[in-house]
């Protein structure tokens, strides 16, 4: 009893000491505020404040979707998602603003009472960080809301066939925002060689009708691995649609699930796609990805496809005449938030390799870091697509031997490049962390493993990768509050309740129930709950007319939390009066003492007496962070904290508590200051007049980067500096780029540092000290890429070895001259390659060298096969004419031999040609398609210079042409065999053989006509024609040429040979049936 009396005595004493503080909070009610609150709240009995987990003072916070679960303290009338009494309002500093709201995931205590639900609303455009959000509701029936249905979901089918035989088709969900289509999400179907299921398609702004021409980017969220050497051997979980389901279709948000599996039933994917209304051009769609491995699989063939979680797919297609073939683009940069900072990788806007070129392979070990995002776009500004992950770890489930994490890879390929038509492809994949340096590449994916991750697919049209980086911080804070379950089952709920009881709070005039019921601006106590420095909840104290006041935070997980108490004054001014930290592992009641607010004054100067910006100042009490502030350019920074009086406590046995248990003096505050990652100050503050002065010595540093040639790097290499002495390991980026290769870092503290440069897997670093190492820090960029140069004849045939040399030039300067048989190792950059025969230029090419590459250069060296075959055919034709003239052979035999010669000549000639010339005649372009070899050679003549190149034709077509050549060879063979029966057996079996040869050659002509017509339609719109065509000569801008195109002499020569064969066949038939003698006799009569 004595202990209890001591407790009440001390409590009364403290109340007396703080009585003046209590009197200071007598309400001064603004009639204007009261009128504004009452004018909106008329008819709504209850309200609860909403605590949002993000800061809203930045531009990127505008229109962020808030989707969180709320439990109602009082009865809330509501029947369903559309008919209810729930309204969300924002106090913008002068009035209440009703926000559009959507509810779903409803729990009801009876048919007309909602006990809890998820609410969705957007942060308004006027948000500045000071606004408040309140949900109003009532226990009586209300009229339905009249919010605009901004987002709609449609189940549709699409078919697109730009030319015969090349099509895109599939079922998809179409997401419309107001009047525009923003996304399509594939259910099943195919686009080029890609399955359409589990693929989100970002449409261009303003799209009214779904069309491939209006697509901006594709992002696939299926799991895949390689099961053979060909692209077609890829096994993916999007190959069979299992099911689809619309989960939510509201006015601000739509949500649906798509489930699919692989054709071998080993892979299963069930993804939930969520789209929130977002005004403006920038858009986001969230995906809850869930992959399951049903059977153990082993990766084989292409080892870079070693288990993907998903892929960004970027196409670029262009055609001079076919508008349906003009869509997409390949953007120049990929930025990866890796575990070593932000890495930048360059893509080729115009890749020239017909095989996939891996810019980032598994050997580069490009792993995501804690920031966990990638950005594919134009750099620091401009159009950029990003994938943002809630975390880079915690992805792998049910695995016994599987690395956690996300690994990035990137590849490019040219599908087609012929006569101005071009189709290029780039893929950026995120997948298993299957490789680590000095460890075995993990190519076995075990049975039963699951991969689960939250991803946001975000597109900005102006913000660059910086916008993706900003969006990342919001997504990571918001996604834990969203209620998304990929399996459709129950979500395990957090189970603990934290009850906070404020003491000594001056509550004499604090009655929140009166504030709630009357709308008067009475002062009340509010509390903010933080976990990991993130605001997760905010509540107003609950105090009946008789009894103690308290605050309850239900449904919490175990962990460490911080409670901050404020006195909310008229005009919504908040005064910081108390705080306490607690490690929660059960339901507890937490007692927190309140005092008064005081200001901590911190003065921060550099060595010249100037104020220093961006110094992070933190006020700590033991392990708890009480308050923070960031300095500006003026020296003095003020931070508000509660006066430290008594420690908060948790006590379960109040009867046996002592005065010491209940009233322990609080620890003094500790001030910690951080700048550029360094802890620059640490001191204990005076409790009565807390203030400190900090002096900081800072300097400017210039980092100079040069490559192996002693030149500024020809690729985008940005140095970063860091220090082992940083308590928060950050990478400092340059403040300015003074000139290529010279980067200035401003206001760097005195210390020892490491400057690091990286590019496409290469890293180099150098240690230095500030200011001891001087103002300029040189570092070498010694990355090299292997370049192998192959030489082709003027018809595209490989030359195995030669005495030729290759000259390498960069920015107009000669770098080196080497033999073409040697592999070249060059710093990454753009190079001009010239093939020299002695000193004569015979071929050239421009190469963007960002990864190891093998290139083929077409030269003016004539084809030996062409010369030999053509010369032999001419000699054969000459001999035939002589033999026939001297009557050594019959007409029939002569014709058959002529066919051989004619076809040999025709096979060596172009079968399709293009010729175009500019108006002033300075630029000429010609293209020739050959049957042997199966290539198309493109030639530019610019003034007196000649440039040859090999067109990229789909492998399917080149295989087709090679087959035609085999058929022609077979036809010629049949013609030759047709002589055998007559010469050896003296029989006329040769007729069937001749007929077969004729049919073969006619089929070849018709087949080539059809196949080449498909290729020509892609670029020129027709097999034969003429008109003004845009072309892009080397080292020059696009120019219009007057062009004509059509079937070449080779086609007509072989067709002529087939006609001769027909004539010879008729003669054979007539001779066999003695029709020729009959006609002669009849003519003689």
mmCIF file with all atom_site columns, C-alpha atoms in Angstrom, residues 408-485:
data_model
loop_
_atom_site.group_PDB
_atom_site.id
_atom_site.type_symbol
_atom_site.label_atom_id
_atom_site.label_alt_id
_atom_site.label_comp_id
_atom_site.label_asym_id
_atom_site.label_entity_id
_atom_site.label_seq_id
_atom_site.pdbx_PDB_ins_code
_atom_site.Cartn_x
_atom_site.Cartn_y
_atom_site.Cartn_z
_atom_site.occupancy
_atom_site.B_iso_or_equiv
_atom_site.pdbx_formal_charge
_atom_site.auth_seq_id
_atom_site.auth_comp_id
_atom_site.auth_asym_id
_atom_site.auth_atom_id
_atom_site.pdbx_PDB_model_num
ATOM 1  C CA . UNK A 1 408 ? 20.577 -9.029  -64.462 1.00 0.00 ? 408 UNK A CA 1
ATOM 2  C CA . UNK A 1 409 ? 21.525 -9.971  -68.026 1.00 0.00 ? 409 UNK A CA 1
ATOM 3  C CA . UNK A 1 410 ? 21.115 -8.126  -71.330 1.00 0.00 ? 410 UNK A CA 1
ATOM 4  C CA . UNK A 1 411 ? 21.331 -9.118  -74.995 1.00 0.00 ? 411 UNK A CA 1
ATOM 5  C CA . UNK A 1 412 ? 20.721 -7.573  -78.426 1.00 0.00 ? 412 UNK A CA 1
ATOM 6  C CA . UNK A 1 413 ? 20.070 -9.041  -81.846 1.00 0.00 ? 413 UNK A CA 1
ATOM 7  C CA . UNK A 1 414 ? 19.277 -7.930  -85.388 1.00 0.00 ? 414 UNK A CA 1
ATOM 8  C CA . UNK A 1 415 ? 16.489 -9.977  -86.929 1.00 0.00 ? 415 UNK A CA 1
ATOM 9  C CA . UNK A 1 416 ? 16.269 -8.191  -90.267 1.00 0.00 ? 416 UNK A CA 1
ATOM 10 C CA . UNK A 1 417 ? 18.134 -5.458  -92.131 1.00 0.00 ? 417 UNK A CA 1
ATOM 11 C CA . UNK A 1 418 ? 17.374 -5.326  -95.808 1.00 0.00 ? 418 UNK A CA 1
ATOM 12 C CA . UNK A 1 419 ? 16.673 -2.420  -98.196 1.00 0.00 ? 419 UNK A CA 1
ATOM 13 C CA . UNK A 1 420 ? 15.867 0.021   -95.395 1.00 0.00 ? 420 UNK A CA 1
ATOM 14 C CA . UNK A 1 421 ? 13.637 -2.378  -93.469 1.00 0.00 ? 421 UNK A CA 1
ATOM 15 C CA . UNK A 1 422 ? 15.081 -3.258  -90.083 1.00 0.00 ? 422 UNK A CA 1
ATOM 16 C CA . UNK A 1 423 ? 13.906 -5.213  -87.051 1.00 0.00 ? 423 UNK A CA 1
ATOM 17 C CA . UNK A 1 424 ? 16.126 -5.113  -83.948 1.00 0.00 ? 424 UNK A CA 1
ATOM 18 C CA . UNK A 1 425 ? 15.600 -6.683  -80.555 1.00 0.00 ? 425 UNK A CA 1
ATOM 19 C CA . UNK A 1 426 ? 16.914 -6.077  -77.033 1.00 0.00 ? 426 UNK A CA 1
ATOM 20 C CA . UNK A 1 427 ? 16.095 -8.095  -73.936 1.00 0.00 ? 427 UNK A CA 1
ATOM 21 C CA . UNK A 1 428 ? 16.887 -7.291  -70.307 1.00 0.00 ? 428 UNK A CA 1
ATOM 22 C CA . UNK A 1 429 ? 16.290 -10.205 -67.985 1.00 0.00 ? 429 UNK A CA 1
ATOM 23 C CA . UNK A 1 430 ? 16.086 -10.502 -64.216 1.00 0.00 ? 430 UNK A CA 1
ATOM 24 C CA . UNK A 1 431 ? 16.439 -13.947 -62.756 1.00 0.00 ? 431 UNK A CA 1
ATOM 25 C CA . UNK A 1 432 ? 18.149 -16.457 -60.505 1.00 0.00 ? 432 UNK A CA 1
ATOM 26 C CA . UNK A 1 433 ? 21.400 -15.557 -58.822 1.00 0.00 ? 433 UNK A CA 1
ATOM 27 C CA . UNK A 1 434 ? 22.922 -18.588 -60.495 1.00 0.00 ? 434 UNK A CA 1
ATOM 28 C CA . UNK A 1 435 ? 26.521 -17.397 -60.716 1.00 0.00 ? 435 UNK A CA 1
ATOM 29 C CA . UNK A 1 436 ? 29.094 -15.946 -58.351 1.00 0.00 ? 436 UNK A CA 1
ATOM 30 C CA . UNK A 1 437 ? 32.790 -15.464 -59.170 1.00 0.00 ? 437 UNK A CA 1
ATOM 31 C CA . UNK A 1 438 ? 35.017 -18.422 -58.323 1.00 0.00 ? 438 UNK A CA 1
ATOM 32 C CA . UNK A 1 439 ? 31.954 -20.629 -57.812 1.00 0.00 ? 439 UNK A CA 1
ATOM 33 C CA . UNK A 1 440 ? 30.216 -23.177 -60.024 1.00 0.00 ? 440 UNK A CA 1
ATOM 34 C CA . UNK A 1 441 ? 27.528 -21.885 -62.370 1.00 0.00 ? 441 UNK A CA 1
ATOM 35 C CA . UNK A 1 442 ? 24.300 -23.334 -60.923 1.00 0.00 ? 442 UNK A CA 1
ATOM 36 C CA . UNK A 1 443 ? 22.485 -24.914 -63.877 1.00 0.00 ? 443 UNK A CA 1
ATOM 37 C CA . UNK A 1 444 ? 20.164 -27.166 -61.873 1.00 0.00 ? 444 UNK A CA 1
ATOM 38 C CA . UNK A 1 445 ? 16.812 -25.822 -60.679 1.00 0.00 ? 445 UNK A CA 1
ATOM 39 C CA . UNK A 1 446 ? 15.497 -28.053 -57.941 1.00 0.00 ? 446 UNK A CA 1
ATOM 40 C CA . UNK A 1 447 ? 11.981 -29.410 -57.661 1.00 0.00 ? 447 UNK A CA 1
ATOM 41 C CA . UNK A 1 448 ? 9.652  -27.602 -55.282 1.00 0.00 ? 448 UNK A CA 1
ATOM 42 C CA . UNK A 1 449 ? 11.457 -24.270 -55.180 1.00 0.00 ? 449 UNK A CA 1
ATOM 43 C CA . UNK A 1 450 ? 9.269  -21.149 -55.307 1.00 0.00 ? 450 UNK A CA 1
ATOM 44 C CA . UNK A 1 451 ? 10.160 -17.600 -56.290 1.00 0.00 ? 451 UNK A CA 1
ATOM 45 C CA . UNK A 1 452 ? 7.985  -14.735 -55.012 1.00 0.00 ? 452 UNK A CA 1
ATOM 46 C CA . UNK A 1 453 ? 8.613  -11.054 -55.602 1.00 0.00 ? 453 UNK A CA 1
ATOM 47 C CA . UNK A 1 454 ? 6.758  -7.748  -55.815 1.00 0.00 ? 454 UNK A CA 1
ATOM 48 C CA . UNK A 1 455 ? 7.615  -5.747  -58.945 1.00 0.00 ? 455 UNK A CA 1
ATOM 49 C CA . UNK A 1 456 ? 6.475  -2.371  -60.223 1.00 0.00 ? 456 UNK A CA 1
ATOM 50 C CA . UNK A 1 457 ? 6.729  -1.709  -63.967 1.00 0.00 ? 457 UNK A CA 1
ATOM 51 C CA . UNK A 1 458 ? 7.037  2.090   -64.195 1.00 0.00 ? 458 UNK A CA 1
ATOM 52 C CA . UNK A 1 459 ? 7.325  4.332   -67.263 1.00 0.00 ? 459 UNK A CA 1
ATOM 53 C CA . UNK A 1 460 ? 8.279  8.001   -67.245 1.00 0.00 ? 460 UNK A CA 1
ATOM 54 C CA . UNK A 1 461 ? 8.546  10.168  -70.345 1.00 0.00 ? 461 UNK A CA 1
ATOM 55 C CA . UNK A 1 462 ? 10.756 12.898  -68.890 1.00 0.00 ? 462 UNK A CA 1
ATOM 56 C CA . UNK A 1 463 ? 12.261 11.873  -65.551 1.00 0.00 ? 463 UNK A CA 1
ATOM 57 C CA . UNK A 1 464 ? 15.019 9.472   -66.631 1.00 0.00 ? 464 UNK A CA 1
ATOM 58 C CA . UNK A 1 465 ? 16.516 6.915   -64.269 1.00 0.00 ? 465 UNK A CA 1
ATOM 59 C CA . UNK A 1 466 ? 16.429 9.513   -61.482 1.00 0.00 ? 466 UNK A CA 1
ATOM 60 C CA . UNK A 1 467 ? 12.630 9.263   -61.499 1.00 0.00 ? 467 UNK A CA 1
ATOM 61 C CA . UNK A 1 468 ? 12.867 5.472   -61.216 1.00 0.00 ? 468 UNK A CA 1
ATOM 62 C CA . UNK A 1 469 ? 15.221 5.886   -58.267 1.00 0.00 ? 469 UNK A CA 1
ATOM 63 C CA . UNK A 1 470 ? 12.753 8.245   -56.564 1.00 0.00 ? 470 UNK A CA 1
ATOM 64 C CA . UNK A 1 471 ? 9.788  5.984   -57.290 1.00 0.00 ? 471 UNK A CA 1
ATOM 65 C CA . UNK A 1 472 ? 11.693 3.070   -55.777 1.00 0.00 ? 472 UNK A CA 1
ATOM 66 C CA . UNK A 1 473 ? 11.616 4.572   -52.293 1.00 0.00 ? 473 UNK A CA 1
ATOM 67 C CA . UNK A 1 474 ? 7.833  5.054   -52.482 1.00 0.00 ? 474 UNK A CA 1
ATOM 68 C CA . UNK A 1 475 ? 7.101  1.582   -53.812 1.00 0.00 ? 475 UNK A CA 1
ATOM 69 C CA . UNK A 1 476 ? 9.144  -0.104  -51.083 1.00 0.00 ? 476 UNK A CA 1
ATOM 70 C CA . UNK A 1 477 ? 7.249  1.785   -48.374 1.00 0.00 ? 477 UNK A CA 1
ATOM 71 C CA . UNK A 1 478 ? 3.786  1.298   -49.878 1.00 0.00 ? 478 UNK A CA 1
ATOM 72 C CA . UNK A 1 479 ? 3.842  -2.324  -51.007 1.00 0.00 ? 479 UNK A CA 1
ATOM 73 C CA . UNK A 1 480 ? 3.834  -3.874  -47.472 1.00 0.00 ? 480 UNK A CA 1
ATOM 74 C CA . UNK A 1 481 ? 0.429  -2.262  -46.836 1.00 0.00 ? 481 UNK A CA 1
ATOM 75 C CA . UNK A 1 482 ? -1.220 -3.728  -49.914 1.00 0.00 ? 482 UNK A CA 1
ATOM 76 C CA . UNK A 1 483 ? -3.285 -6.882  -49.587 1.00 0.00 ? 483 UNK A CA 1
ATOM 77 C CA . UNK A 1 484 ? -2.197 -9.068  -52.506 1.00 0.00 ? 484 UNK A CA 1
ATOM 78 C CA . UNK A 1 485 ? -2.279 -12.857 -52.318 1.00 0.00 ? 485 UNK A CA 1
#
